[in-house]
XYZ file of C-alpha atoms in Angstrom:
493
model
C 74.708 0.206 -1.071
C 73.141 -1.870 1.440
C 70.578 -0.181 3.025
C 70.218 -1.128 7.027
C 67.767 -4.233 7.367
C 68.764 -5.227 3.885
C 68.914 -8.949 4.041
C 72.030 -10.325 1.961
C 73.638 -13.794 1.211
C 77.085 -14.468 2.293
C 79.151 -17.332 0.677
C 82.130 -18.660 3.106
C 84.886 -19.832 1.590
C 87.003 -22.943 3.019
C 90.390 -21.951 3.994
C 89.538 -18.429 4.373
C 92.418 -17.171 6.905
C 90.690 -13.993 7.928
C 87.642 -15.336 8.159
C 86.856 -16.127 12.069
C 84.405 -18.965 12.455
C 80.923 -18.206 12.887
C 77.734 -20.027 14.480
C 75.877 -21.878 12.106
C 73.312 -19.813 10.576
C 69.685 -21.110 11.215
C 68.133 -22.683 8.641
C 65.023 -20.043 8.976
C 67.193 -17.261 8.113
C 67.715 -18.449 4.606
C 63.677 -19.380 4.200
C 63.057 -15.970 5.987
C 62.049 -13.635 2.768
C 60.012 -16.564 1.735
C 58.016 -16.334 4.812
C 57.939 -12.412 4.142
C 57.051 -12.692 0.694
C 54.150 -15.304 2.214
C 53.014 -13.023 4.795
C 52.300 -10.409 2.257
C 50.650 -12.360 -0.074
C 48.466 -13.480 2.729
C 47.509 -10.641 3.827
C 46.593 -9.632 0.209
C 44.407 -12.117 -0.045
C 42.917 -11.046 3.654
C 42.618 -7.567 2.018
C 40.339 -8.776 -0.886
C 38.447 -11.412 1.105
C 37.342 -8.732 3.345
C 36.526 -6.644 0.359
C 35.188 -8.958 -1.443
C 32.670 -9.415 2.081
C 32.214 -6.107 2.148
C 31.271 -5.434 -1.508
C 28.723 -9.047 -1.015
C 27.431 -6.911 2.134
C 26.854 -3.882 0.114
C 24.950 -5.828 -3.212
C 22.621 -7.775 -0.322
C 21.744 -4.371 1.176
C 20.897 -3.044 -2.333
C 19.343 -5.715 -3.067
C 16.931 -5.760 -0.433
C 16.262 -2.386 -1.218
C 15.097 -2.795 -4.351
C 12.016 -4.393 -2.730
C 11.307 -2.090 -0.695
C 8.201 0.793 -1.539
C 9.086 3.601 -3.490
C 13.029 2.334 -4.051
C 13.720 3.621 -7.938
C 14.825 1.027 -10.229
C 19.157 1.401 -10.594
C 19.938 4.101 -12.985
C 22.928 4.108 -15.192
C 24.452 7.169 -16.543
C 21.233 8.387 -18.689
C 17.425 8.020 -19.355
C 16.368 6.090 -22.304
C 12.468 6.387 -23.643
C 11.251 2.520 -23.787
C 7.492 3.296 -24.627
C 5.788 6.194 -25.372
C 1.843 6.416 -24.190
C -1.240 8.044 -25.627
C -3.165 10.754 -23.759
C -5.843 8.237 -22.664
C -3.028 4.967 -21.536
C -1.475 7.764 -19.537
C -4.749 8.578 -18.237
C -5.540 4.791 -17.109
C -2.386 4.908 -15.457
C -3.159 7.229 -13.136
C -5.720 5.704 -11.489
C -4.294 1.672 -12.444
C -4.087 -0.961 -10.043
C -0.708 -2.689 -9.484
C -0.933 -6.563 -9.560
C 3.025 -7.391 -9.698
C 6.380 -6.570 -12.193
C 5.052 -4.123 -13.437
C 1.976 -5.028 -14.604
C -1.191 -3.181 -13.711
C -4.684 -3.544 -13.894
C -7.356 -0.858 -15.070
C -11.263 0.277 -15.521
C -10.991 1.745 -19.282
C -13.431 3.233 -21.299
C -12.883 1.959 -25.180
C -14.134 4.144 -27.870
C -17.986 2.709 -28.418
C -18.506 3.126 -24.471
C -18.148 0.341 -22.878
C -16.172 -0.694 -20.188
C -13.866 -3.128 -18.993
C -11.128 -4.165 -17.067
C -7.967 -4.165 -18.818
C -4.345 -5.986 -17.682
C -1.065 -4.600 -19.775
C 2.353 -4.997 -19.446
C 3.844 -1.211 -18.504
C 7.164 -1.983 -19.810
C 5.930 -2.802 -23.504
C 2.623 -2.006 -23.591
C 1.668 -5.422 -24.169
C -2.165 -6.260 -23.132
C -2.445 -9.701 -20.709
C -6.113 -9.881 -20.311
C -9.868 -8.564 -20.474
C -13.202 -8.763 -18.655
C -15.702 -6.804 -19.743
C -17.794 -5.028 -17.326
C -20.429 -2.736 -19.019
C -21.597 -2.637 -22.362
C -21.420 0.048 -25.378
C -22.975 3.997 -24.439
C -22.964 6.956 -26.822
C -22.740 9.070 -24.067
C -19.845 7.851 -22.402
C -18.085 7.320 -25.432
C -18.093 11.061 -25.967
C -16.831 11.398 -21.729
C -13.270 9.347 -22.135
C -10.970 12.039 -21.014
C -13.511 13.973 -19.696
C -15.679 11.709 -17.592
C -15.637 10.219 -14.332
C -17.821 6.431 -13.893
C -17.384 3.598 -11.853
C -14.104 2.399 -9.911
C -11.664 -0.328 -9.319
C -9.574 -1.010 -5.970
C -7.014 -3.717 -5.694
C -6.716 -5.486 -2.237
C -2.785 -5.050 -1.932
C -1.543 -2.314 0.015
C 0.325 0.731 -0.672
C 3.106 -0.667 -3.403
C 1.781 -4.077 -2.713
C 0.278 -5.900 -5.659
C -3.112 -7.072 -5.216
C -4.743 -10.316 -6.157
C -8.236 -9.588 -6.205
C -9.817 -6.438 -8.018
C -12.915 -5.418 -6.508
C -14.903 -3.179 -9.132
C -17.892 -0.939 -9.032
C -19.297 -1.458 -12.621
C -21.936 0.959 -14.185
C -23.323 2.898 -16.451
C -23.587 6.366 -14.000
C -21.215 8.795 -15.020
C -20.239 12.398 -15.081
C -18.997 14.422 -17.870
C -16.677 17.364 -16.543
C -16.567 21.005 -17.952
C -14.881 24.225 -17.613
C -16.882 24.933 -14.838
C -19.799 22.190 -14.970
C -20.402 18.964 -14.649
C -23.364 16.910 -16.341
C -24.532 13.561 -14.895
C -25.926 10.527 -16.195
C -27.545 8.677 -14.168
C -27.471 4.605 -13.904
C -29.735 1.713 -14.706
C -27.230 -0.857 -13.678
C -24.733 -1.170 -10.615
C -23.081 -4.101 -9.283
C -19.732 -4.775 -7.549
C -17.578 -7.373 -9.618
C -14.523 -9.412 -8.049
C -11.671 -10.206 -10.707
C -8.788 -12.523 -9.875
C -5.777 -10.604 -10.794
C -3.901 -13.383 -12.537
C -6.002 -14.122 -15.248
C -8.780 -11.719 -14.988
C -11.575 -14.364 -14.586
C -14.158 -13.036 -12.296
C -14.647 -14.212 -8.594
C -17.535 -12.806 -7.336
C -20.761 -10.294 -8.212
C -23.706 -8.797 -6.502
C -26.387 -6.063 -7.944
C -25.946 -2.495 -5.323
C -27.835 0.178 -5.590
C -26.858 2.896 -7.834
C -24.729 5.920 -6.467
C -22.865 3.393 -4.106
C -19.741 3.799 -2.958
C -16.724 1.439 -2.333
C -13.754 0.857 -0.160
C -11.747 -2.844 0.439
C -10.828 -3.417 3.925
C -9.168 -6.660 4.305
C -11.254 -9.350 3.185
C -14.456 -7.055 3.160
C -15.580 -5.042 0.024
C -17.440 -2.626 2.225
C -20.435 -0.387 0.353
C -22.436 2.549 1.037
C -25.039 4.866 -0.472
C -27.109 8.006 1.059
C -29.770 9.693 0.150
C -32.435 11.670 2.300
C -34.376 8.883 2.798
C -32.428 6.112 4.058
C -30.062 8.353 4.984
C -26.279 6.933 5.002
C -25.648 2.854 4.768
C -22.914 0.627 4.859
C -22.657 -2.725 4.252
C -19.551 -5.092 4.431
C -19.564 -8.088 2.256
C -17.406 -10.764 2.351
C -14.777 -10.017 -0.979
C -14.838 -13.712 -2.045
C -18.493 -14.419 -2.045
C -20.393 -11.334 -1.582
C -22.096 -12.068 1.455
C -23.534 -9.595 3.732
C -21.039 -9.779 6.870
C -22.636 -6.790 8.449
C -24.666 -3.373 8.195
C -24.290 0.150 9.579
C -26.663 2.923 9.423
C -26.993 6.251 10.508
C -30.422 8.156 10.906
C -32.538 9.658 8.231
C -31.959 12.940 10.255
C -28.241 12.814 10.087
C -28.745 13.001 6.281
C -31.401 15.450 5.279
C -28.756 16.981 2.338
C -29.307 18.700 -0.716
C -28.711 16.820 -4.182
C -25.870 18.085 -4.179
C -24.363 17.449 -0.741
C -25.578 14.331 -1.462
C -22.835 13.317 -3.824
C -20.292 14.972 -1.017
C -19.834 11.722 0.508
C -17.556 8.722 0.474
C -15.706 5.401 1.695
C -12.084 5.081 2.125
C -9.913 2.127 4.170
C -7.846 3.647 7.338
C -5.774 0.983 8.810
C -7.938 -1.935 9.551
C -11.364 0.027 9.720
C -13.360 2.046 7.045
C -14.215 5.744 7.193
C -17.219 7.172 6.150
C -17.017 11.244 4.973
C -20.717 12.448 4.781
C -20.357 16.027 4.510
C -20.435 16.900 7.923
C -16.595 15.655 9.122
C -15.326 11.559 9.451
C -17.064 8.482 10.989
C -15.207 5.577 11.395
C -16.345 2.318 11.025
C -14.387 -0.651 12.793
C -13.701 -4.304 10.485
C -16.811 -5.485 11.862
C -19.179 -2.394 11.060
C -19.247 -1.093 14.724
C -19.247 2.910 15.058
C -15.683 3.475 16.945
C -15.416 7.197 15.904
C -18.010 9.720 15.705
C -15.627 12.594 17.445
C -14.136 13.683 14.148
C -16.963 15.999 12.635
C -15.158 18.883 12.986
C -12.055 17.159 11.414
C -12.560 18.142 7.566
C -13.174 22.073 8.352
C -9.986 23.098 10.080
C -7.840 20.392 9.694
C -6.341 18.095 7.069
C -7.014 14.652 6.910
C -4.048 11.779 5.510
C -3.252 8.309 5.539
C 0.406 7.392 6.398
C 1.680 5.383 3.359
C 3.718 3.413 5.646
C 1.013 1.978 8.106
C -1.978 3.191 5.956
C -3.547 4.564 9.184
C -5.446 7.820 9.580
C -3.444 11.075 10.493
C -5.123 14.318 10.982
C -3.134 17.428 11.409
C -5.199 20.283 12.955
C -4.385 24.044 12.038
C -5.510 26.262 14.763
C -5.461 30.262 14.707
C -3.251 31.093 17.699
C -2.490 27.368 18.754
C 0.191 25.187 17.680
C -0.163 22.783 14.720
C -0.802 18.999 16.033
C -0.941 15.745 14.322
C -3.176 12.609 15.391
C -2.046 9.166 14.686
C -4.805 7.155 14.694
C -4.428 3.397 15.698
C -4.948 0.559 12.803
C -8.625 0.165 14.464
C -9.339 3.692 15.189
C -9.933 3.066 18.946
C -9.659 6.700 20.685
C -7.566 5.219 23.413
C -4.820 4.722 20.859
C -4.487 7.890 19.677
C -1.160 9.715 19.512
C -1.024 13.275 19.195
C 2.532 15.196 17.868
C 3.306 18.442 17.712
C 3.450 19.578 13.992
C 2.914 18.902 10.647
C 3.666 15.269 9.025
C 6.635 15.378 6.542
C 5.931 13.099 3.748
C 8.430 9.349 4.013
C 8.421 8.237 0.769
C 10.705 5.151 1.449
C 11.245 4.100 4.774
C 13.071 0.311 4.991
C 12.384 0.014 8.375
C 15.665 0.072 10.189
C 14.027 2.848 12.501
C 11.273 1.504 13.243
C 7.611 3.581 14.557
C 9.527 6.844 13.828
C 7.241 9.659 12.656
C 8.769 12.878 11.493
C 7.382 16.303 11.843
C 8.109 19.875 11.311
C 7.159 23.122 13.313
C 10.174 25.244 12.411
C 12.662 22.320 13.286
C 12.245 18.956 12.258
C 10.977 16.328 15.062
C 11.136 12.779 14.998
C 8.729 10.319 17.622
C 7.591 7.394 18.354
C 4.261 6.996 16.829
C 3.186 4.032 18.979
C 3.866 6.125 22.082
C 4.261 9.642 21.293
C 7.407 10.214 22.544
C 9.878 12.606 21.264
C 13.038 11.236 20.060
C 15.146 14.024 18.976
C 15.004 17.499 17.352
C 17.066 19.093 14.601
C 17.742 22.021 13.811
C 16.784 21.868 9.641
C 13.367 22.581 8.002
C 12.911 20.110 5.655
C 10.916 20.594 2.720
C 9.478 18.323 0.348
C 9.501 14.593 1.256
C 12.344 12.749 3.368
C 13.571 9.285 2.883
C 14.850 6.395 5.657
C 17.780 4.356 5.029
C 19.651 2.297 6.902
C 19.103 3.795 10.158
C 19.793 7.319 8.342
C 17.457 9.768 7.364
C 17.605 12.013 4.255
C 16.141 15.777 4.008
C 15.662 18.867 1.779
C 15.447 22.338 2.968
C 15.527 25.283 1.044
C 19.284 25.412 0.376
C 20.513 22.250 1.143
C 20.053 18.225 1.746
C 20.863 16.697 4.229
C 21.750 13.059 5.669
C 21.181 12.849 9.257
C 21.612 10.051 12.064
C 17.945 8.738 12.776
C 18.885 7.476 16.097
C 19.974 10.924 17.555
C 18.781 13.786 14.705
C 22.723 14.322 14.624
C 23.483 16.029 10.934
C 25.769 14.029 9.268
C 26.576 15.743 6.281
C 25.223 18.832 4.540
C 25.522 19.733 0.712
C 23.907 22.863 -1.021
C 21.282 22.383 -3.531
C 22.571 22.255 -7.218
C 21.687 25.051 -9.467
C 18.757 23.171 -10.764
C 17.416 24.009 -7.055
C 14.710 22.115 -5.281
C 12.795 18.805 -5.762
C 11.919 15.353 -4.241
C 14.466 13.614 -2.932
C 14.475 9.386 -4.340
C 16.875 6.658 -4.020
C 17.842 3.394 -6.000
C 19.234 1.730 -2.945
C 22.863 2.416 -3.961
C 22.439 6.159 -4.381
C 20.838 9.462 -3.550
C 18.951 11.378 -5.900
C 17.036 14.590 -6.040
C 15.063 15.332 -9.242
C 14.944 18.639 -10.193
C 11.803 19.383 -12.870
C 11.834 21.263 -15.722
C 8.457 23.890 -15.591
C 8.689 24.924 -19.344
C 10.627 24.648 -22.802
C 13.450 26.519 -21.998
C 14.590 24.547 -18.956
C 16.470 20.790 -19.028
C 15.193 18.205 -15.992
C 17.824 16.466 -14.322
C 18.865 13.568 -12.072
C 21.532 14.916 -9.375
C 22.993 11.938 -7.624
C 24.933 11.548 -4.486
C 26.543 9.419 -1.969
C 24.684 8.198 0.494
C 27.190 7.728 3.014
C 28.883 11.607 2.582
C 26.804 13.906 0.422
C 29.357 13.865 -2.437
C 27.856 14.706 -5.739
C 28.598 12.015 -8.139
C 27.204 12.813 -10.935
C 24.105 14.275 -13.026
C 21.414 12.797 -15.541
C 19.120 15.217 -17.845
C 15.966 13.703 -18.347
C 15.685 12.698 -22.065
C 14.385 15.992 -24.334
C 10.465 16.459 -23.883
C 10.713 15.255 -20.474
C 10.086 17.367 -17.441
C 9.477 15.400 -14.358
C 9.867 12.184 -13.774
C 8.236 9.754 -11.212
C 7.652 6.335 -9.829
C 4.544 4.245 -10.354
C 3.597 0.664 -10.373
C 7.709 -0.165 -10.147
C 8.246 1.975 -13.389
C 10.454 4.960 -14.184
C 7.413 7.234 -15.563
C 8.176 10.935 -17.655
C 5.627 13.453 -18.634
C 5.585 17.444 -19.725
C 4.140 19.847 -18.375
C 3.755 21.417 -22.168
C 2.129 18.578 -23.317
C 0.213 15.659 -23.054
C 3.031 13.414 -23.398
C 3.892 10.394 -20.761
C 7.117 7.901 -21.302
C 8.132 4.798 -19.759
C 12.093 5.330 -18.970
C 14.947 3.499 -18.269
């Protein structure tokens, strides 16, 4: 039976008595489920053009993810071991320098002693170049995994490759014990400037021995102090080694022990360089002026940072019966740009910038400001734990029980899921996903990869980390495994 709406053909036949005459039918009623049929398919094809947008949206966004610091690389539905590293490569990798795709670049100590500079592929293990630096020692030959000599830094930022390697090459060391340490002290010292590409070397200038280094912008500043020149800095020009300027504090200011007078060191903070001496931080500007000598009392009851994001200076200050605070410094360290927060930094790991100068905080609740005025932005009522991550105007949490996605614009929670059984851990992301990896502290325990939607919290699915495994980690763009029974480190994919 004809259903109502049902569209049917009639045939009239000539001659047809009972048949009264009718109006001609319109043509367009006969072409009319043509048009139907080509409405639908139209709008079927509307359907997956949009989607098809939608999905090309969705792989751009990824995309540009995977560029950004800290973003893992995509995982599939398990961890493979690629390359399996030796107590001593997993030790250079600690402290290697990353010069792009995974390559990195790293001061190693070979078995007679002597030192070099050493470029390898992470993925395969595969070695590019090598510029020696300092030849054979007995001594230090004995001090590979034990021993602490000389220093590399790159002049890329955080996650950034660098092109230049700025190295403090000598034949100091110290050989760590249980509870001592032995030193060796130099008869050679000199910075040495390596071109990242091909290892060849740039620059090199003799320093005195028991310098110390830090690479701020096209400077490779150095210091040494002793009790009788007391503390100086000097900032050479990276490229050339010329002397660009010199800072120096008076012999007073440094009447130390021996021992306090190894207590001491360089580090970059933004666009300036600052100077721990044992007594608190001094902060030198790019061109070796004194801009901050009001942070003495900074290293006893207070911690001191560098935001990975902006690589300046935070200090958070504990105080007995007052609240905990936070100082942003500004990129040059002038005091009229500080910006003090109420609580303790949480640690960003990734932040793509689609909120940006938002600092996060916790003192009970989590806070979020803006770090180039110090205004508050919002307040939520979760207390994160571990790190937090920003995506796409969203940020991601831990607590103790749950994570959390919540709107970075307002601090509105989204979504909320309870922690797996697995429990706690840092959260990560491959641009597509969210993950939280969930360590394995001993032998009878399994590691895992718990991954969820970004947009709702849904758990999708889990990955165990392969067996001997029992954290994993990102460095230098790779998937990195070790144990915490062993010495073993993996490369995974």
């Amino acid at each position: 039976m004809a259903r109502r709406g049902d569209m049917q053909e009639v045939e009239l036949l000539d001659g047809d008595e009972h048949v009264t005459e009718q109006p001609e039918t319109p043509a367009r009623s006969r072409r009319g489920p043509r048009w139907v049929a080509a409405g639908a398919v139209a709008v079927a094809l509307s359907l997956v053009g949009t989607q098809w947008v939608v999905d090309s949206r969705e792989a751009a966004a990824v995309a540009r993810l995977a560029s950004v610091a800290g973003v893992f690389p995509q995982l599939g539905d398990e961890l493979v071991v690629v390359r399996e590293m030796s107590s001593v490569e997993g030790y250079d990798l600690w402290s290697a320098i990353e010069i792009g795709d995974a390559r990195t670049a790293t001061l190693t100590v070979a078995p007679d002693g002597s030192q070099s500079v050493e470029a390898v592929d992470q993925r395969t293990g595969a070695a590019l170049w090598s510029t020696p630096l300092v030849g054979p020692s007995t001594e230090r030959a004995a001090t590979r995994e034990n021993g602490s000599g000389g220093r590399c830094q790159g002049d890329g930022g955080w996650e950034e490759a660098s092109t230049l390697l700025v190295c403090l090459a000598t034949d100091g060391f110290v050989r760590y014990g249980n509870e001592t340490e032995e030193r060796f002290p130099a008869t050679t010292t000199r910075v040495v400037v390596l071109d990242s590409g091909d290892g060849h070397v740039v620059a090199e200038w003799a320093v005195a021995h028991g310098s110390r280094l830090a690479v701020v912008g096209d400077l490779a500043v150095v210091g040494t102090r002793d009790a009788q020149d007391g503390v100086v800095v000097v900032g050479h020009d990276v490229q050339t080694g010329d002397e660009q300027w010199r800072y120096r504090e008076p012999v007073e200011a440094a009447d130390v022990t021996p021992t306090e007078q190894q207590d001491w060191g360089l580090f970059t903070a933004g666009d300036a360089v600052a100077l721990y001496d044992g007594d608190g931080y001094v902060v030198l500007s790019e061109t070796g002026a004194l801009v901050r000598d009001d942070l003495r009392e900074a290293g006893q009851d207070a911690g001191l940072g560098t935001d990975p994001v902006t690589g300046q200076l935070m200090i958070s200050t504990y105080g007995g019966s007052s609240p905990t605070t936070t100082t942003l410094l500004a990129p040059d360290a002038d005091p009229a740009g500080d910006v003090v927060l109420q609580g303790e930094p949480v640690r960003v790991t990734v932040d793509d910038g689609s909120l940006p100068g938002l600092t996060l905080t916790y003192r009970g609740h989590a806070y979020a400001w803006d770090r180039r005025t110090g205004e508050q932005l919002w307040e939520a009522k979760v207390q994160p734990s571990y790190n937090a991550l920003i995506l796409r105007g969203r940020l991601y949490l831990t607590t103790s029980t749950e994570i959390a996605g919540l709107d970075g614009r307002t601090g509105e929670v989204l979504w909320r899921t309870p922690l797996p059984v697995s429990g706690q851990g840092m959260l990560a992301t491959d641009g597509r996903d969210l993950m939280l990896l969930s360590s394995a502290y001993d032998d009878s325990g399994v590691g895992r990869v718990t991954v969820y939607d970004l947009g709702t919290g849904d758990e999708t699915r889990t990955i165990e980390f392969p067996p001997g495994v029992s954290d994993i980690q990102l460095m230098h763009g790779l998937l990195v495994g070790w144990s915490y029974t062993t010495d073993g480190i993996t490369v995974l994919e």
